[in-house]
Short mmCIF file of C-alpha atoms in Angstrom, two decimals:
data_model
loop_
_atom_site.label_atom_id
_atom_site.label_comp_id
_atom_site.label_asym_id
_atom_site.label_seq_id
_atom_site.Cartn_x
_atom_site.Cartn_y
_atom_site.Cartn_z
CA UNK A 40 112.19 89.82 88.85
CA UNK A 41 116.35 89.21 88.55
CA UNK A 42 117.20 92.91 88.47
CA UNK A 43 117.22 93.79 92.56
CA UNK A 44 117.61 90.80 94.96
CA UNK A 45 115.19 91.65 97.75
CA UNK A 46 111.94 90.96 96.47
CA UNK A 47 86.10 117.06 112.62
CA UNK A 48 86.96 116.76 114.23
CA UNK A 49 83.28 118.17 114.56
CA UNK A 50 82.66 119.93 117.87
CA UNK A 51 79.01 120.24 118.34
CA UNK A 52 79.17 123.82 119.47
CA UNK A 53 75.82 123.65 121.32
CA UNK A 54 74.70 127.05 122.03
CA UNK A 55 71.52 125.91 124.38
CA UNK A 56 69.07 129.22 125.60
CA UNK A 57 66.56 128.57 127.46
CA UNK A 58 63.56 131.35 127.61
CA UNK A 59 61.47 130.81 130.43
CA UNK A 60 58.03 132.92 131.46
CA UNK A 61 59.26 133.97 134.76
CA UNK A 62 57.25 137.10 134.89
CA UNK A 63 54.26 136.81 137.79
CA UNK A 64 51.42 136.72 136.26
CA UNK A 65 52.20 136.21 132.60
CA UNK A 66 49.67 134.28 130.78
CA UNK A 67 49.89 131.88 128.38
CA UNK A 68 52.21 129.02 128.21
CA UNK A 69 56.50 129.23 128.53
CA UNK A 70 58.35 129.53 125.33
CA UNK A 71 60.05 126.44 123.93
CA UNK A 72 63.52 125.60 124.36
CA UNK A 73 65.48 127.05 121.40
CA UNK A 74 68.53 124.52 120.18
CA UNK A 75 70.73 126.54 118.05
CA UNK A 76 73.93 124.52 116.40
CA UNK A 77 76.84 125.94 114.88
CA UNK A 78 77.71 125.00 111.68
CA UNK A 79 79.98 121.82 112.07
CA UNK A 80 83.80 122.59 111.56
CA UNK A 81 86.17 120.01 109.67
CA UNK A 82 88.92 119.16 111.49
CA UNK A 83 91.96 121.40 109.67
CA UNK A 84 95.35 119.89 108.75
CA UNK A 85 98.46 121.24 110.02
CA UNK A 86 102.09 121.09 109.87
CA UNK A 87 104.13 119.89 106.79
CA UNK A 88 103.69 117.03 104.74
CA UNK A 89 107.42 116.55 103.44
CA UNK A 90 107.33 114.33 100.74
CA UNK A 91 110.42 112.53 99.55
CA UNK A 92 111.67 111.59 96.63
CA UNK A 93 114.83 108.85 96.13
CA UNK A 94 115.66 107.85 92.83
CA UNK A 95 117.78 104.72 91.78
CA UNK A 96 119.34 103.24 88.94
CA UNK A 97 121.43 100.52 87.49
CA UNK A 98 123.41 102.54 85.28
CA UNK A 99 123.51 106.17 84.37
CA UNK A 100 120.61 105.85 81.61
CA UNK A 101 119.37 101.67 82.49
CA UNK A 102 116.54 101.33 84.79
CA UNK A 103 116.10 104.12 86.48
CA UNK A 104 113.09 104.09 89.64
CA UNK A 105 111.68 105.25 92.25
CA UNK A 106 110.24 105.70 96.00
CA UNK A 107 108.36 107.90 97.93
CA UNK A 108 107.71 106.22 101.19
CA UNK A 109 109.43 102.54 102.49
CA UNK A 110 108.66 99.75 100.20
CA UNK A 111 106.89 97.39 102.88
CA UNK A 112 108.87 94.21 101.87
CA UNK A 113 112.72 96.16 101.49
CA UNK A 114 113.47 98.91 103.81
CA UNK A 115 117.18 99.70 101.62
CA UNK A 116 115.22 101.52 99.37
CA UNK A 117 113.55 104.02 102.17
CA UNK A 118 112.34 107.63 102.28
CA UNK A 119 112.01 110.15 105.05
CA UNK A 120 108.60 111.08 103.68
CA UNK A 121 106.46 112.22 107.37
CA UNK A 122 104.23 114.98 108.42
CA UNK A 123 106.46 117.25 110.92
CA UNK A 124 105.98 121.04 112.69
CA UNK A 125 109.10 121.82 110.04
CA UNK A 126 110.15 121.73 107.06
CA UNK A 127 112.69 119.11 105.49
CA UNK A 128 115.02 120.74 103.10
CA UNK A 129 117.53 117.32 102.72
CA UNK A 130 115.92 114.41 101.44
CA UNK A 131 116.61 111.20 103.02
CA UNK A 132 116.82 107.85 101.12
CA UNK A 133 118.34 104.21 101.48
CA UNK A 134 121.61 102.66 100.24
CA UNK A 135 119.76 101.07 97.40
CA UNK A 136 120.90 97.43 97.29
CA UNK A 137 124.12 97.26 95.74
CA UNK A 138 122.84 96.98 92.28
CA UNK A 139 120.57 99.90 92.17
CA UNK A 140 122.29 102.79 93.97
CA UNK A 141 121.15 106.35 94.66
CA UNK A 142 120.87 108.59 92.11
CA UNK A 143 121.44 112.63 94.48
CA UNK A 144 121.13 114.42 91.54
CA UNK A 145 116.80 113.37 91.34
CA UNK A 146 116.37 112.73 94.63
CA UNK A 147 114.07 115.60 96.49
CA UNK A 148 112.73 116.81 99.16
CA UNK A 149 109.51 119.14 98.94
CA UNK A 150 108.30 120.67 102.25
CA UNK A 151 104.22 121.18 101.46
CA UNK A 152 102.24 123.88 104.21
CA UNK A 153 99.06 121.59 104.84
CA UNK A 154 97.74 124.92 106.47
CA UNK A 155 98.08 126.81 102.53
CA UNK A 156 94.62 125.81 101.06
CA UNK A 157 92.36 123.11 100.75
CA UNK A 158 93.49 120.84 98.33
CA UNK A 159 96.86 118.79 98.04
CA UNK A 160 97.77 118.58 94.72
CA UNK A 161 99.71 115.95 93.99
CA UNK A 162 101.42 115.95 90.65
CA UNK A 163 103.54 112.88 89.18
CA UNK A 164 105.25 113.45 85.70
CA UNK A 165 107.06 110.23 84.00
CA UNK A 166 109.96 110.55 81.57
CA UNK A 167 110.87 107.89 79.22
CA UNK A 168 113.96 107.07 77.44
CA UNK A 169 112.94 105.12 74.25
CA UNK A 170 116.55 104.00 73.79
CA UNK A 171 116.84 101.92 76.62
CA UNK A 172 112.88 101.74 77.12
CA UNK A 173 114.24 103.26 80.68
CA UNK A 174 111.40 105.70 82.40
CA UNK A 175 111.45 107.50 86.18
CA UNK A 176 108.57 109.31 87.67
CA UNK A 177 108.65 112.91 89.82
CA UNK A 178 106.41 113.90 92.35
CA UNK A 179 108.38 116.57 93.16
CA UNK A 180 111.23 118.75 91.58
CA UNK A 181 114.38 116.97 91.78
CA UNK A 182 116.87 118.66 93.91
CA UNK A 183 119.68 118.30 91.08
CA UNK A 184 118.08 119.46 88.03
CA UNK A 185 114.91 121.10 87.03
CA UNK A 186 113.90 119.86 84.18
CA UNK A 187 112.08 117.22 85.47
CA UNK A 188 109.88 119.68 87.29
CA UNK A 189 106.82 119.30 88.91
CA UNK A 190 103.63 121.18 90.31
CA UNK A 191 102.80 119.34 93.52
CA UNK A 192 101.49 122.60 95.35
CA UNK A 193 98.86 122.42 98.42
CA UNK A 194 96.42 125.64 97.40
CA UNK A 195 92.54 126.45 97.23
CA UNK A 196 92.56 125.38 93.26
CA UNK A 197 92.29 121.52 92.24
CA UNK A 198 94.36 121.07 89.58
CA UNK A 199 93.34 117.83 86.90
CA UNK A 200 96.54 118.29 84.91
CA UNK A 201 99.79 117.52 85.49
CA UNK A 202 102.57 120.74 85.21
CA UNK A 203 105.82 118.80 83.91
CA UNK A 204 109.41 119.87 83.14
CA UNK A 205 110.49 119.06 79.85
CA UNK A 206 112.99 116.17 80.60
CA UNK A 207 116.49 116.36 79.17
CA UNK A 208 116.30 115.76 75.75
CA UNK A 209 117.29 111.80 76.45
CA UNK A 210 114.54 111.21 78.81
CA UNK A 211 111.30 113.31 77.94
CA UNK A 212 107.72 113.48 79.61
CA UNK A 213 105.16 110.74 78.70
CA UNK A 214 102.03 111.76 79.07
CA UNK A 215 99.98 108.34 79.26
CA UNK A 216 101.90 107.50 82.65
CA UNK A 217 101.62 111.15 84.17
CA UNK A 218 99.16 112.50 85.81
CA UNK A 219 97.60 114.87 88.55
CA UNK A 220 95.13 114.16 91.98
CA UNK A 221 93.20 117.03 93.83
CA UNK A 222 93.17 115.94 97.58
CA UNK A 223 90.63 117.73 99.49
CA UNK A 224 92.39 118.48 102.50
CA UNK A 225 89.04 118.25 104.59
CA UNK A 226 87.93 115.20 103.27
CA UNK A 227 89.37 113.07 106.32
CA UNK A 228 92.58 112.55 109.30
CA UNK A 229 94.49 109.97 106.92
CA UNK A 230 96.31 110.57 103.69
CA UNK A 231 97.00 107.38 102.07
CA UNK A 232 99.96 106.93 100.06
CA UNK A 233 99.90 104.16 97.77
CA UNK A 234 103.22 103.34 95.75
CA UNK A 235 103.14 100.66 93.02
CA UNK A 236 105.93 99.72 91.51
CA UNK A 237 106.44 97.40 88.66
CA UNK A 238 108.74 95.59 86.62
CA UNK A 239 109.47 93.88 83.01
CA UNK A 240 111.74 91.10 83.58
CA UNK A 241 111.76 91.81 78.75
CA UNK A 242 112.86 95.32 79.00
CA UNK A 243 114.54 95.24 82.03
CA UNK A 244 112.87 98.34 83.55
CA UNK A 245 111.15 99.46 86.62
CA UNK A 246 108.39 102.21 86.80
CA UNK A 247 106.40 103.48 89.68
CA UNK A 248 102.74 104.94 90.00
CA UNK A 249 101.49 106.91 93.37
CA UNK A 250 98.76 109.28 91.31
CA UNK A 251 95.99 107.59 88.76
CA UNK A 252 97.22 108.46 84.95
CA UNK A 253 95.30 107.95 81.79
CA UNK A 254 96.35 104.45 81.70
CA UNK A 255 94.51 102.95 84.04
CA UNK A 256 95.91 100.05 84.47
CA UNK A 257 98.75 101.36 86.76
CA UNK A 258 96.18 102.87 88.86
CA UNK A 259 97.20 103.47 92.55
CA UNK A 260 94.48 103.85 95.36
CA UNK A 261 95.80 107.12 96.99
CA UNK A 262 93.49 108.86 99.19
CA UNK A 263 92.59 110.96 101.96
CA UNK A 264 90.35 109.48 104.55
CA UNK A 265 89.33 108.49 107.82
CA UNK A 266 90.38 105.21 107.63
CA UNK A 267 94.73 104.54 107.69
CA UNK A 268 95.44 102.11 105.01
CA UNK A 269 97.40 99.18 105.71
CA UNK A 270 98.11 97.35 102.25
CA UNK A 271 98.80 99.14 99.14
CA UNK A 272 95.83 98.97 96.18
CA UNK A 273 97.71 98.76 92.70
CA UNK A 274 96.71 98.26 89.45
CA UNK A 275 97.20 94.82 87.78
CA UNK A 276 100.09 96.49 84.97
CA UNK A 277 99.97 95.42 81.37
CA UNK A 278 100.83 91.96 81.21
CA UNK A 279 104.52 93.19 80.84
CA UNK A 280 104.99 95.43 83.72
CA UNK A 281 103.97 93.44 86.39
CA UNK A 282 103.42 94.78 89.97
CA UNK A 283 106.57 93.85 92.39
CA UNK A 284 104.74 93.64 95.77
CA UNK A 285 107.89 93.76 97.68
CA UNK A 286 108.78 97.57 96.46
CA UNK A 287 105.23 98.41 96.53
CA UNK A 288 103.72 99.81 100.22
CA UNK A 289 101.52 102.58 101.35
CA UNK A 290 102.15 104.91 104.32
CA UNK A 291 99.13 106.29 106.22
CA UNK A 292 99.95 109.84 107.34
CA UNK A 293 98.03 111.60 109.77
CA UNK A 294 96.76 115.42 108.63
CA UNK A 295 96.79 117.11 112.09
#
């Protein structure tokens, strides 16, 4: 790539009674032991899970991307994404590397209650620009303008589709890289996110993929488990878009 130049907890809630014949005389033999469990409790997330958004481009409408936690191999393109007792309201991205810079105006910060509902929604809409075959994705409302929207919510609902803004006329959603994961919030301590971010050295264009799309071949492994992740799992691209390991990472997040 010549563009950049880094390349449940479960408390067994034993309620134990014991009946024992202790009455003089009585006949016939003691009554059992009775074992009576609780039903098992998932352990409940808590906090906020303030995701991050930092967008960067080479010119105003040339290869835009972006990230939404530290690529492992080149920290200058970092986010603040954590889970925290408050809320961000400021997102908090790197320097870029002198040839991508920051772009404020879709950066974003969204501050997500884990204790709202069950499921995280995650919800990442990609715009294209066929002009300059230039396309950024959102996982969460850009701080600057609104019309690249979208619906990452935590609530009790799953949602399978993606809620997008409708892009600015020059830039406009594309459905075949968007797309929309229902993360049971029960489901484990970890959530895994994987970023994968490729690149076609022909077009000249980045893209990124945290949440599975119709076009499979992107795929990310995000998750929410009991295991933490250590290495990102990424699709293999297209043959054109080709995964850049060194922008690519996962961050293992603990739910509680």
């Amino acid at each position: 790539m010549k563009r950049w130049t880094a390349m449940r907890v479960w408390r067994p809630a034993l309620a134990l009674t014991v009946g024992v014949g202790t009455f003089l005389g009585a006949a016939g033999p003691a009554p059992a032991a009775q074992d009576q469990r609780a039903p098992q409790a998932e352990a409940a997330a808590s906090g906020y899970l303030n995701l991050h958004q930092c967008a960067y481009y080479a010119s105003s409408l040339d290869d835009h991307f972006n990230t939404f936690v530290t690529p492992s191999g080149d920290g200058r393109y970092s986010t603040g994404t954590k889970r925290s007792a408050t809320a961000d309201t400021t997102a908090a991205c790197g320097a870029g590397n002198g040839n991508h810079v920051p772009v404020p105006v879709l950066h974003g910060v969204k501050a997500l209650d884990l204790t709202a509902g069950r499921y995280l929604n995650l919800q990442q809409c990609d715009y294209y620009r066929s002009a300059s075959t230039d396309r950024f994705t959102t996982l969460v409302t850009p701080s600057g303008d609104g019309r690249y929207s979208t619906g990452t919510k935590v609530s009790n609902t799953k949602e399978n589709t993606p809620t997008c803004g409708p892009g600015n006329g020059n830039h406009v959603p594309n459905p075949g890289l968007s797309g929309s994961l229902p993360l049971d919030l029960t489901a484990g301590r970890h959530l895994n996110l994987h970023q994968c971010v490729y690149y076609s050295e022909r077009l000249k264009s980045h893209m990124t993929s945290v949440v599975p799309s119709p076009d499979a071949r992107y795929k990310p492994g995000t998750n929410i488990s009991d295991t933490a992740d250590t290495r990102p799992v990424c699709g293999s691209g297209n043959g054109d878009y080709v995964l850049v390991p060194l922008l690519s990472a996962v961050k293992s997040i603990p739910l509680s």
